[in-house]
PDB file of C-alpha atoms in Angstrom:
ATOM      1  CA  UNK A   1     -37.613 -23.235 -34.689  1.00 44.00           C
ATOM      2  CA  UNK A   2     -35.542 -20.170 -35.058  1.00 42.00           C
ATOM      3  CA  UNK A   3     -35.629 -19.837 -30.781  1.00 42.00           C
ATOM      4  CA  UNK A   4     -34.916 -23.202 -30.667  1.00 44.00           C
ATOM      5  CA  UNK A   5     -31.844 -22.317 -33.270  1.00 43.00           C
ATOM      6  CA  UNK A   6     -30.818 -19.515 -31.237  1.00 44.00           C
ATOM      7  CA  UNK A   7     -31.014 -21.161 -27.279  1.00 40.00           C
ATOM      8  CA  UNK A   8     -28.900 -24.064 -28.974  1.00 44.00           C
ATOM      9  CA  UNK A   9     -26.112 -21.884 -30.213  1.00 46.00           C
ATOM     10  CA  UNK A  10     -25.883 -19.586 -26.751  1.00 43.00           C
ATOM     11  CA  UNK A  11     -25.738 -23.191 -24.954  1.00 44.00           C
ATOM     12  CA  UNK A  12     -23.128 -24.576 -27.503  1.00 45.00           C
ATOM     13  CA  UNK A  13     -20.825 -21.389 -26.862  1.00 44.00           C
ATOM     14  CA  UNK A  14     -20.968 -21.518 -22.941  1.00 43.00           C
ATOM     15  CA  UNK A  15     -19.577 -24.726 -21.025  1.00 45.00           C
ATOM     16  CA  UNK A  16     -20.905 -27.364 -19.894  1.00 41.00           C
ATOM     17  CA  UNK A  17     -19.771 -26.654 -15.873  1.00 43.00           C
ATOM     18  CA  UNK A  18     -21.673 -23.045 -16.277  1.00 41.00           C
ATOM     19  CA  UNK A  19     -24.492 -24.549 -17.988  1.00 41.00           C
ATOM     20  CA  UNK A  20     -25.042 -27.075 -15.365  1.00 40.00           C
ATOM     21  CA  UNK A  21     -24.568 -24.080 -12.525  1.00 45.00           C
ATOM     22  CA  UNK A  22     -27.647 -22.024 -14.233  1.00 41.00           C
ATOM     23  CA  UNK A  23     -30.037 -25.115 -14.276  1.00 40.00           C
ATOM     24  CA  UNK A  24     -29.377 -26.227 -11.016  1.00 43.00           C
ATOM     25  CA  UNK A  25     -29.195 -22.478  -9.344  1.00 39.00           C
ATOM     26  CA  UNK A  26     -32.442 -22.308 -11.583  1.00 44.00           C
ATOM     27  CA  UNK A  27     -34.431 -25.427  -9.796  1.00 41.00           C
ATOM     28  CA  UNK A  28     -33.334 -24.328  -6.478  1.00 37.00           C
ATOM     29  CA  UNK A  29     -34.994 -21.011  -6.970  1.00 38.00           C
ATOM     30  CA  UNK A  30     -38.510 -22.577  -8.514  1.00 41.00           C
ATOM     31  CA  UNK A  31     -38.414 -25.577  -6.317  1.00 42.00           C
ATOM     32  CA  UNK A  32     -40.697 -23.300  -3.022  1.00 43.00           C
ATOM     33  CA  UNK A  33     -42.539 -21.876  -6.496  1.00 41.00           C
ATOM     34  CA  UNK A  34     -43.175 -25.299  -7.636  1.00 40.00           C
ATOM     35  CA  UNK A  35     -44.337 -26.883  -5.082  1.00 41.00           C
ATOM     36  CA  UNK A  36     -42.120 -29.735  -5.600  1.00 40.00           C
ATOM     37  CA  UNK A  37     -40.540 -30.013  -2.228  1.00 42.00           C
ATOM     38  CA  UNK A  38     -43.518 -29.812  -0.478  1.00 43.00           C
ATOM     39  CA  UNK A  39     -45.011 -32.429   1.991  1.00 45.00           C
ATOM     40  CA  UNK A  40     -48.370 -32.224   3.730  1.00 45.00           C
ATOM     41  CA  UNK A  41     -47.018 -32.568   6.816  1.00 46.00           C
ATOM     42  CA  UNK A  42     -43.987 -30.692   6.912  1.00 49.00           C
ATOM     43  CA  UNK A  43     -43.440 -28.044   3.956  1.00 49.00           C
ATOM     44  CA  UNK A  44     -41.424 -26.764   1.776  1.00 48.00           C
ATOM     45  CA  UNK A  45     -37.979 -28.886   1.658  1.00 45.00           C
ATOM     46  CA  UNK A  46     -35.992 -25.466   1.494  1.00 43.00           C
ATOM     47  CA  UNK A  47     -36.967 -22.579   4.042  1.00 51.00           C
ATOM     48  CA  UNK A  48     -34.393 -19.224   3.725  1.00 49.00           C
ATOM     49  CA  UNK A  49     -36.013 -17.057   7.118  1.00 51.00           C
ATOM     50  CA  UNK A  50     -33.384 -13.510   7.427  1.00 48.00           C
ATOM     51  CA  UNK A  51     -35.427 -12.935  10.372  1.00 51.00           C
ATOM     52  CA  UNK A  52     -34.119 -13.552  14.129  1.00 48.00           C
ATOM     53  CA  UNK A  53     -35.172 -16.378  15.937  1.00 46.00           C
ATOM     54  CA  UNK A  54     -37.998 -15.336  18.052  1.00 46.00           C
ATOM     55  CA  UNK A  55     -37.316 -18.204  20.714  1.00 46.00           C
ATOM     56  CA  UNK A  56     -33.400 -18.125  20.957  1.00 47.00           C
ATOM     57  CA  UNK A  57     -32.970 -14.422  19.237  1.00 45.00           C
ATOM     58  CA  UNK A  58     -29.781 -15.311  17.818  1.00 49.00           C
ATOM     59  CA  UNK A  59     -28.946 -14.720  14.138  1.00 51.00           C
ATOM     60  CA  UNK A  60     -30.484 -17.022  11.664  1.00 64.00           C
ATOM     61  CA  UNK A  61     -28.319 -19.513   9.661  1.00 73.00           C
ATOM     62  CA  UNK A  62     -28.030 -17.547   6.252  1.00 76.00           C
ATOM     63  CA  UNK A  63     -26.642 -14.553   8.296  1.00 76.00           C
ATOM     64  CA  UNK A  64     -24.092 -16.859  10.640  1.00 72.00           C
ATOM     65  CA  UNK A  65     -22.808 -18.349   7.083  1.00 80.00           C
ATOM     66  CA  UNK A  66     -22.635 -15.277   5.892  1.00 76.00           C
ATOM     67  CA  UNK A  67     -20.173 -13.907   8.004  1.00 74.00           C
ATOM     68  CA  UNK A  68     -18.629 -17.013   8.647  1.00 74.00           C
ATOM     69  CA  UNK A  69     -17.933 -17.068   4.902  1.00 79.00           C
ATOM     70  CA  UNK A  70     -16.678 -12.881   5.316  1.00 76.00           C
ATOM     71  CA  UNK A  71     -14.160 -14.147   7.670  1.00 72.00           C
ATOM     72  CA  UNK A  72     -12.760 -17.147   5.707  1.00 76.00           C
ATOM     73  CA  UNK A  73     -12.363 -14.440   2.677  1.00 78.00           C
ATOM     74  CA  UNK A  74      -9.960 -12.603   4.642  1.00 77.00           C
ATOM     75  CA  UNK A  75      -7.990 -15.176   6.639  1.00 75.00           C
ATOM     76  CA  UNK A  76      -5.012 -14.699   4.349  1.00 78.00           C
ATOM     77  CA  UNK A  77      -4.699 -10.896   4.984  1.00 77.00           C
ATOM     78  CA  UNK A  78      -5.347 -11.854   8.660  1.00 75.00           C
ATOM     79  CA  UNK A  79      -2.444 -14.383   8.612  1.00 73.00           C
ATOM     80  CA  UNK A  80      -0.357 -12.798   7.109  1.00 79.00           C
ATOM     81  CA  UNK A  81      -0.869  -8.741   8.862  1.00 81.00           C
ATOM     82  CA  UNK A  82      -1.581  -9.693  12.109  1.00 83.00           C
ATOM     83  CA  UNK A  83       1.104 -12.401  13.413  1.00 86.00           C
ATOM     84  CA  UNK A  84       4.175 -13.402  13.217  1.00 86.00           C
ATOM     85  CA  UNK A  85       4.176 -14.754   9.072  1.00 88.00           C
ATOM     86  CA  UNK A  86       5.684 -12.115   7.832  1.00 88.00           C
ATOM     87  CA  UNK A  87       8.750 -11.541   9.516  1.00 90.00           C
ATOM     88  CA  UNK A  88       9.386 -15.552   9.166  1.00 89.00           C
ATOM     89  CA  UNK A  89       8.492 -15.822   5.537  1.00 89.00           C
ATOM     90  CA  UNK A  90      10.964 -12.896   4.377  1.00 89.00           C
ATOM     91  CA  UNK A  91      14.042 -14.002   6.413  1.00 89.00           C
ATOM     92  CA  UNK A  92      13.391 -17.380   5.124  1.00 88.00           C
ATOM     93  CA  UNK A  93      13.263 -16.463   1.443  1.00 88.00           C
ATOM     94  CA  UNK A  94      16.446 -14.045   1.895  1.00 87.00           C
ATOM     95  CA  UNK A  95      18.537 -16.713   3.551  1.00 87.00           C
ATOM     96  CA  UNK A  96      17.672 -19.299   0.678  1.00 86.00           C
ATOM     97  CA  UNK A  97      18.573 -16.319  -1.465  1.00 84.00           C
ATOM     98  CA  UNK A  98      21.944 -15.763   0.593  1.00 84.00           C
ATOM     99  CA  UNK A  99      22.758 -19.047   0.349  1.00 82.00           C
ATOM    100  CA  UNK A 100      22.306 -19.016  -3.932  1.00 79.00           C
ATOM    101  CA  UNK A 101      19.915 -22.013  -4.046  1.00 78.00           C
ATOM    102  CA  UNK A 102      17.337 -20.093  -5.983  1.00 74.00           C
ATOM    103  CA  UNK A 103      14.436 -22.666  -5.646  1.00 76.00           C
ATOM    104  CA  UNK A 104      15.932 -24.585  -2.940  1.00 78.00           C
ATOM    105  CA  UNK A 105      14.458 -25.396  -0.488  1.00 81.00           C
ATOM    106  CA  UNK A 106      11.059 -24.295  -2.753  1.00 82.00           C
ATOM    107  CA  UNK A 107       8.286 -22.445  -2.467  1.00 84.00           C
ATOM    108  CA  UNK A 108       6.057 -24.810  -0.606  1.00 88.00           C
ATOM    109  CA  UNK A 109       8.534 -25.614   2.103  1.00 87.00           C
ATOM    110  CA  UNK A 110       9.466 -22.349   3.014  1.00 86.00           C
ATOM    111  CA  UNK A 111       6.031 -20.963   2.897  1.00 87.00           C
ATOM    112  CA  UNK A 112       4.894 -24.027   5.368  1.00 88.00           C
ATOM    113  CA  UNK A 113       7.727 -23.694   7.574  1.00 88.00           C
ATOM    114  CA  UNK A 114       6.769 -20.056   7.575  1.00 88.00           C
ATOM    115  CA  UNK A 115       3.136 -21.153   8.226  1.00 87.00           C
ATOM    116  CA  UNK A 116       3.654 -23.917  11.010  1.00 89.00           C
ATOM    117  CA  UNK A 117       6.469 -21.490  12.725  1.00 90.00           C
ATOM    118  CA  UNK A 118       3.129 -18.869  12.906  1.00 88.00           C
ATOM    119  CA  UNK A 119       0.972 -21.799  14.101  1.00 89.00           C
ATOM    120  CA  UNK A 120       3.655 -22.148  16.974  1.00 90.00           C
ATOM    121  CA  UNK A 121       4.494 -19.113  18.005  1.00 89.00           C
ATOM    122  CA  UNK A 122       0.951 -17.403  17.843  1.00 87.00           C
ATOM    123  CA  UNK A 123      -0.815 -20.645  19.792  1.00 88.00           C
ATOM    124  CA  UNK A 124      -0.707 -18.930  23.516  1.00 89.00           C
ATOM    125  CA  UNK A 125      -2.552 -15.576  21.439  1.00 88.00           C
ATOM    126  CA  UNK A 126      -5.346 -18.078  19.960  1.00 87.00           C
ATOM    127  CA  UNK A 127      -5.379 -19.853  23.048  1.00 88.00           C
ATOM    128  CA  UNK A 128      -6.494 -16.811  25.231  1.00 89.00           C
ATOM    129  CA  UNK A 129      -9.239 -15.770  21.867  1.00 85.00           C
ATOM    130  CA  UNK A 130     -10.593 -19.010  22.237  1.00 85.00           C
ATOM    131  CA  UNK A 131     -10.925 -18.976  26.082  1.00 85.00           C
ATOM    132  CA  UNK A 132     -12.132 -15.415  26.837  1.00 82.00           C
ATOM    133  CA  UNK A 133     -14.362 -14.447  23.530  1.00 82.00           C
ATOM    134  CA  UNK A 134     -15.352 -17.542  21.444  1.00 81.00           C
ATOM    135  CA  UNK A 135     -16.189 -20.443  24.033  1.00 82.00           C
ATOM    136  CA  UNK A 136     -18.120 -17.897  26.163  1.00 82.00           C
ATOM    137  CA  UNK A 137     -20.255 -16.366  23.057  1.00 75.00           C
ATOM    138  CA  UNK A 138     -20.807 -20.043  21.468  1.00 81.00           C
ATOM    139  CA  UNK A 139     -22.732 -20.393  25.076  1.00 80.00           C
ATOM    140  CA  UNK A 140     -23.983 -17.668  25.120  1.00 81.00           C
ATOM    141  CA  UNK A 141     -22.487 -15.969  27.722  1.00 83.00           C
ATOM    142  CA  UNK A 142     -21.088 -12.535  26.186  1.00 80.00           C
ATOM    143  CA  UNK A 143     -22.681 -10.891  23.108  1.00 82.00           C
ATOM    144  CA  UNK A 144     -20.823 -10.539  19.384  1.00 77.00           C
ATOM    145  CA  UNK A 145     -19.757  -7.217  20.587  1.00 81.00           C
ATOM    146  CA  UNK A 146     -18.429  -8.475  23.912  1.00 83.00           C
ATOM    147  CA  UNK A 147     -17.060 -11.253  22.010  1.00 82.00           C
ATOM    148  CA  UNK A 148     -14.903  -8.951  19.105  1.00 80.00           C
ATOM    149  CA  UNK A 149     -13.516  -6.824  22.085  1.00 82.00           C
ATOM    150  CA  UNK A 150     -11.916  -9.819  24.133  1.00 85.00           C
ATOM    151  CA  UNK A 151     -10.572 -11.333  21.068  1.00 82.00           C
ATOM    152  CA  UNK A 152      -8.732  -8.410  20.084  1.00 84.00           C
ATOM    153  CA  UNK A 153      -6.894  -8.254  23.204  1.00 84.00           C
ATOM    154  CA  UNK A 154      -4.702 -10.465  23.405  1.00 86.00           C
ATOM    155  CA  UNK A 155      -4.122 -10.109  19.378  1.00 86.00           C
ATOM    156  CA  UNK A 156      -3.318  -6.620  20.530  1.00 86.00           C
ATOM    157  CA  UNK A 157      -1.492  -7.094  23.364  1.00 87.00           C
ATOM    158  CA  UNK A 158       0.822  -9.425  21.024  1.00 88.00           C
ATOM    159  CA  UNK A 159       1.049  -6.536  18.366  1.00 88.00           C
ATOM    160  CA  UNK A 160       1.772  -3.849  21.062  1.00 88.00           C
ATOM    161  CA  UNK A 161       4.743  -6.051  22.109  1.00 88.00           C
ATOM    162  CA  UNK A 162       6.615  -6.418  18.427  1.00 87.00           C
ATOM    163  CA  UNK A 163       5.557  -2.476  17.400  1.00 88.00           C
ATOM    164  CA  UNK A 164       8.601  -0.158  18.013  1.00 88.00           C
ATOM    165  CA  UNK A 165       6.838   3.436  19.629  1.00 86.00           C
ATOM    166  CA  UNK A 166       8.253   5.462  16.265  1.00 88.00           C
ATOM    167  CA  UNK A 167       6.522   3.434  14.082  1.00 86.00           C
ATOM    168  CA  UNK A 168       3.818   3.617  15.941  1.00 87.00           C
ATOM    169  CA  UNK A 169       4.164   7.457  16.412  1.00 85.00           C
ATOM    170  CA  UNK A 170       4.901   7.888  12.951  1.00 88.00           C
ATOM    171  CA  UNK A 171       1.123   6.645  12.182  1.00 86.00           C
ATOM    172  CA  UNK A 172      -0.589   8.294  15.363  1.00 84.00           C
ATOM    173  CA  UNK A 173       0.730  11.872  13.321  1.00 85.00           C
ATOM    174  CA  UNK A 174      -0.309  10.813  10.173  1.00 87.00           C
ATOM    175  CA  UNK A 175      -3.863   9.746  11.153  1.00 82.00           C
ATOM    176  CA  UNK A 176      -3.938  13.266  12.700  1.00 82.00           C
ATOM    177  CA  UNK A 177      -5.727  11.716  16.166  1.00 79.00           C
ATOM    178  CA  UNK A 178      -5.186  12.924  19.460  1.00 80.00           C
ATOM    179  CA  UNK A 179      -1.772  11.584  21.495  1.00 82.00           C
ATOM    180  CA  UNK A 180      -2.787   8.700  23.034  1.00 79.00           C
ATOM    181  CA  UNK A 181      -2.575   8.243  26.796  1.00 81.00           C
ATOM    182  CA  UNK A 182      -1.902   4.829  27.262  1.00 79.00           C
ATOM    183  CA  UNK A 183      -2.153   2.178  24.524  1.00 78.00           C
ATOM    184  CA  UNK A 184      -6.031   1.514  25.061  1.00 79.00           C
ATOM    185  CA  UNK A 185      -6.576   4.979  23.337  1.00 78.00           C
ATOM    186  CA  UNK A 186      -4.338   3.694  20.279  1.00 79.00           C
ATOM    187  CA  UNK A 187      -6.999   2.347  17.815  1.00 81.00           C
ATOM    188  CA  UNK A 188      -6.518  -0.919  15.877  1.00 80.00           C
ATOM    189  CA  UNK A 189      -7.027   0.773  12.258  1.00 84.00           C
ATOM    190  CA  UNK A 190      -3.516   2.793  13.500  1.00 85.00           C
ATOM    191  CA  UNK A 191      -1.954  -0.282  15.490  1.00 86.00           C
ATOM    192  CA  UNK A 192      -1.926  -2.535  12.784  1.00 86.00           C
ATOM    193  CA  UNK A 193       0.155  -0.607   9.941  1.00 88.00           C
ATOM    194  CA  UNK A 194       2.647   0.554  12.746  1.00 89.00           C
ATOM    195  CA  UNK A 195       2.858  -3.292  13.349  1.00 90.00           C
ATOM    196  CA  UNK A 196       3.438  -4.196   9.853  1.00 89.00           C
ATOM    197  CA  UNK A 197       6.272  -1.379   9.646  1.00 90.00           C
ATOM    198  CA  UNK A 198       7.768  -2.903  12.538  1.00 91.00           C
ATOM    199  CA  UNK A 199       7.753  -6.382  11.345  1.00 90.00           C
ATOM    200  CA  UNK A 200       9.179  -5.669   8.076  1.00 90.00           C
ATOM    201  CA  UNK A 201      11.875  -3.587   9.340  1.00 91.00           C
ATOM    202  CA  UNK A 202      12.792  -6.552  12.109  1.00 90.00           C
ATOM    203  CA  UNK A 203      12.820  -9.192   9.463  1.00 89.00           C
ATOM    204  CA  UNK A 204      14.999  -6.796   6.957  1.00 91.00           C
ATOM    205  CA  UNK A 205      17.781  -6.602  10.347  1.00 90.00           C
ATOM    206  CA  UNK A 206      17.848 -10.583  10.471  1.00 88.00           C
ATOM    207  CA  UNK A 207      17.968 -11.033   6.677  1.00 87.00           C
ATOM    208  CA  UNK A 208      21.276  -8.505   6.547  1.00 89.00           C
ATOM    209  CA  UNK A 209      22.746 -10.153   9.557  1.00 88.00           C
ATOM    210  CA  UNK A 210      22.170 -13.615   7.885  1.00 87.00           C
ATOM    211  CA  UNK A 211      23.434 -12.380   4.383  1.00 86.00           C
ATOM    212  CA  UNK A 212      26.938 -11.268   5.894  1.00 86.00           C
ATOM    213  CA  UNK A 213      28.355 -14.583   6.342  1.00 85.00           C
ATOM    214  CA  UNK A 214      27.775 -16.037   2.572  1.00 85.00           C
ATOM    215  CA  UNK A 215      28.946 -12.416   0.799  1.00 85.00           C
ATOM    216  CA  UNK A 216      31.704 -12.830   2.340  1.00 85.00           C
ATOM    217  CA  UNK A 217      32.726 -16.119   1.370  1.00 85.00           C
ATOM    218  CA  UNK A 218      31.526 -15.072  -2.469  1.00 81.00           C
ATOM    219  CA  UNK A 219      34.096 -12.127  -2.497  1.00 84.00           C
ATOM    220  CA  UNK A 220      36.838 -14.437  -1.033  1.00 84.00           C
ATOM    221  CA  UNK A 221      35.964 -17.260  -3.521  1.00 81.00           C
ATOM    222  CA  UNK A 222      35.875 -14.555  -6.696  1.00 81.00           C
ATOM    223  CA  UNK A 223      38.953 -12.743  -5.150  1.00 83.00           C
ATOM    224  CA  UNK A 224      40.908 -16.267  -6.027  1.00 80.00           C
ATOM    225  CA  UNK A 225      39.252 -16.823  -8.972  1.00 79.00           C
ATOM    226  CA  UNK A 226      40.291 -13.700 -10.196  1.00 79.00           C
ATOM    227  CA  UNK A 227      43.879 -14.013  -8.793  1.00 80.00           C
ATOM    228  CA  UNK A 228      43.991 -17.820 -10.657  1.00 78.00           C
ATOM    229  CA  UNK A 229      43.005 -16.075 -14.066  1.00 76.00           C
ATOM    230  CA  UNK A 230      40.289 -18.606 -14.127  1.00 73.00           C
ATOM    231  CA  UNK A 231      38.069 -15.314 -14.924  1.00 71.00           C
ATOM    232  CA  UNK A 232      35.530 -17.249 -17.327  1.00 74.00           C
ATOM    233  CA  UNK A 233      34.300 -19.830 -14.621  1.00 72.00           C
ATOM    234  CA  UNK A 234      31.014 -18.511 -12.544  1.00 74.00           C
ATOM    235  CA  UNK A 235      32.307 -17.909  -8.856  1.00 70.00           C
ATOM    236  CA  UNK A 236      27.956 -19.195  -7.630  1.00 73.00           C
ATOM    237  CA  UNK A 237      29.818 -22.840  -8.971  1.00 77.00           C
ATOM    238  CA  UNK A 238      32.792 -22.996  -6.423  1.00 78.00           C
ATOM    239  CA  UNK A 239      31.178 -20.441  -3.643  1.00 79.00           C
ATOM    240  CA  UNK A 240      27.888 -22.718  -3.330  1.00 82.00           C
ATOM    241  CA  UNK A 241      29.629 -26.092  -1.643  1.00 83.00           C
ATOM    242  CA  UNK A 242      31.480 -23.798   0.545  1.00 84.00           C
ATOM    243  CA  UNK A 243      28.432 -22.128   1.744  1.00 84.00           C
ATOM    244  CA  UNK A 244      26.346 -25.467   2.313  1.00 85.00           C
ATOM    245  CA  UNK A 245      29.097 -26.877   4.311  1.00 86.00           C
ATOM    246  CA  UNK A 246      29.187 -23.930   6.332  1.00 84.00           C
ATOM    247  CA  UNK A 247      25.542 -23.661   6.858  1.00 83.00           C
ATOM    248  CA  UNK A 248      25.700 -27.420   7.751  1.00 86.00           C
ATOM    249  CA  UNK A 249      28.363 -27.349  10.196  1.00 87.00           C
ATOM    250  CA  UNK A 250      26.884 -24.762  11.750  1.00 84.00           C
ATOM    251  CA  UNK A 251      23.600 -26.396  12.066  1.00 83.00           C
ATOM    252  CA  UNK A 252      22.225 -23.851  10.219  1.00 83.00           C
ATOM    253  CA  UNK A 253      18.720 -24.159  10.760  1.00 86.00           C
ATOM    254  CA  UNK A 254      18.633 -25.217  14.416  1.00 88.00           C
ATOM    255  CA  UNK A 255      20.276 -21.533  14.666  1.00 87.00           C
ATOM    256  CA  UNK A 256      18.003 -19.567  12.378  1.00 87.00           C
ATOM    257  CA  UNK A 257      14.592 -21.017  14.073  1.00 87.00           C
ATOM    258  CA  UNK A 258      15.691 -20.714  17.548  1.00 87.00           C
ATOM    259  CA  UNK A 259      16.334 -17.219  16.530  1.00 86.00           C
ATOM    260  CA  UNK A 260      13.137 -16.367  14.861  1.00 87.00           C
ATOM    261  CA  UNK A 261      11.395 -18.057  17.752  1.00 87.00           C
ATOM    262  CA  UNK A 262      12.901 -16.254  20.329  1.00 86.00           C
ATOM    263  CA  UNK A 263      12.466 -12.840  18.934  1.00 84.00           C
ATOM    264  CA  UNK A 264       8.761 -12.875  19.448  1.00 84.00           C
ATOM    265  CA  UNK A 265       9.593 -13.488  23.199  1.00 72.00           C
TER     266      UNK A 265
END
């Protein structure tokens, strides 16, 4: 009775989505013991084999969602590092900041422009991965191996192209390797921060050349303000029309996304 006491309480305190994980992780385990999903003519309902295949000798099914799993955990960082997101995503957040609409357009729009521009601009680079390394090794034509090295190329190649040679110098000395010959001798692990430096320092150039324009028309809009003696009213009130019209007229983001577009080119 006092167990009894005791397993009730420990259930009572956890909740009831945990409590329903344990069981059900718990019959999965003990269902082979069991004997439950047994058949006489065909086994056990669940079979986990880690072992190759011995007529295909390809990489069992736990293993394949294993790393398939591994890769979909770092997607984002892969996104994000290794294409064009980054540099889109900051001079889109600094213009809306330029502009003074704070949480306009929001979060979700810019990040999925930012997203969809990627999708765009990075398509020819996927196209070429999924031509030369994944179509071949799903028919078995190149190994993993073969595979990894003709997808990074052209991921490379696109890196290579947006890395300015200091940056990429900068991380050659720090890594304390050998001078490279050509750019096949630079490794990734040194490629990809000298990309990052490069993209950040890009986007940081666009985002002052954007912000220009609407300081300007703040200190004009304060400097009458001021000269009016209307001192207690916020310039942001009478600045932000002016800047929307101009941004309108202007066709604002026709201008901006041509531009970002074009710079990968």
């Amino acid at each position: 009775m006092a167990g009894s006491a005791a397993l009730s309480g420990a259930c009572g305190r956890l909740s009831l989505p945990v409590v329903v994980t344990v069981v059900t992780l718990g019959a999965v385990l003990l269902l082979p013991v069991a004997g439950w999903g047994e058949t006489p003519a065909t086994g056990p309902l669940l079979s986990i084999d880690l072992n190759r295949s011995a007529d295909t000798g390809g990489t069992s099914v736990v293993l394949q969602i294993f790393l398939l799993l591994t890769v979909l955990s770092i997607a984002p960082a892969i996104l994000i590092m290794l294409t064009s997101f980054t540099r889109i995503a900051i001079v889109l957040s600094v213009l809306r900041r330029a502009i003074g609409t704070q949480t306009m357009p929001p979060n979700q729009v810019v990040l999925g422009l930012s997203l969809f521009l990627t999708f765009f601009i990075m398509s020819p680079v996927w196209e070429r991965v999924n031509q030369d390394a994944l179509q071949p090794y799903l028919v078995k034509q190149i190994t993993q191996q073969q595979a990894l090295e003709k997808a990074l190329a052209p991921i490379r190649a696109f890196m290579f192209k947006q890395t300015r040679e200091k940056d990429l110098a900068l991380l050659v000395d720090i890594s304390k390797t050998p001078r490279p010959k050509s750019i096949a001798d630079v490794g990734t692990t040194v490629l990809v921060p000298a990309f990052i430096l490069s993209e950040l320092k890009t986007a940081f150039q666009i985002a002052f050349m954007l912000y220009v324009p609407f300081l300007v028309i703040d200190m004009v809009v304060a400097s009458v303000l001021l000269s009016m003696g209307m001192m207690m009213l916020p310039p942001i009130m009478i600045s932000l029309p002016f800047k929307l019209m101009l941004f309108v007229l202007a066709d604002g983001w026709y201008l901006i996304v041509g531009s970002l577009v074009k710079s990968f080119g």
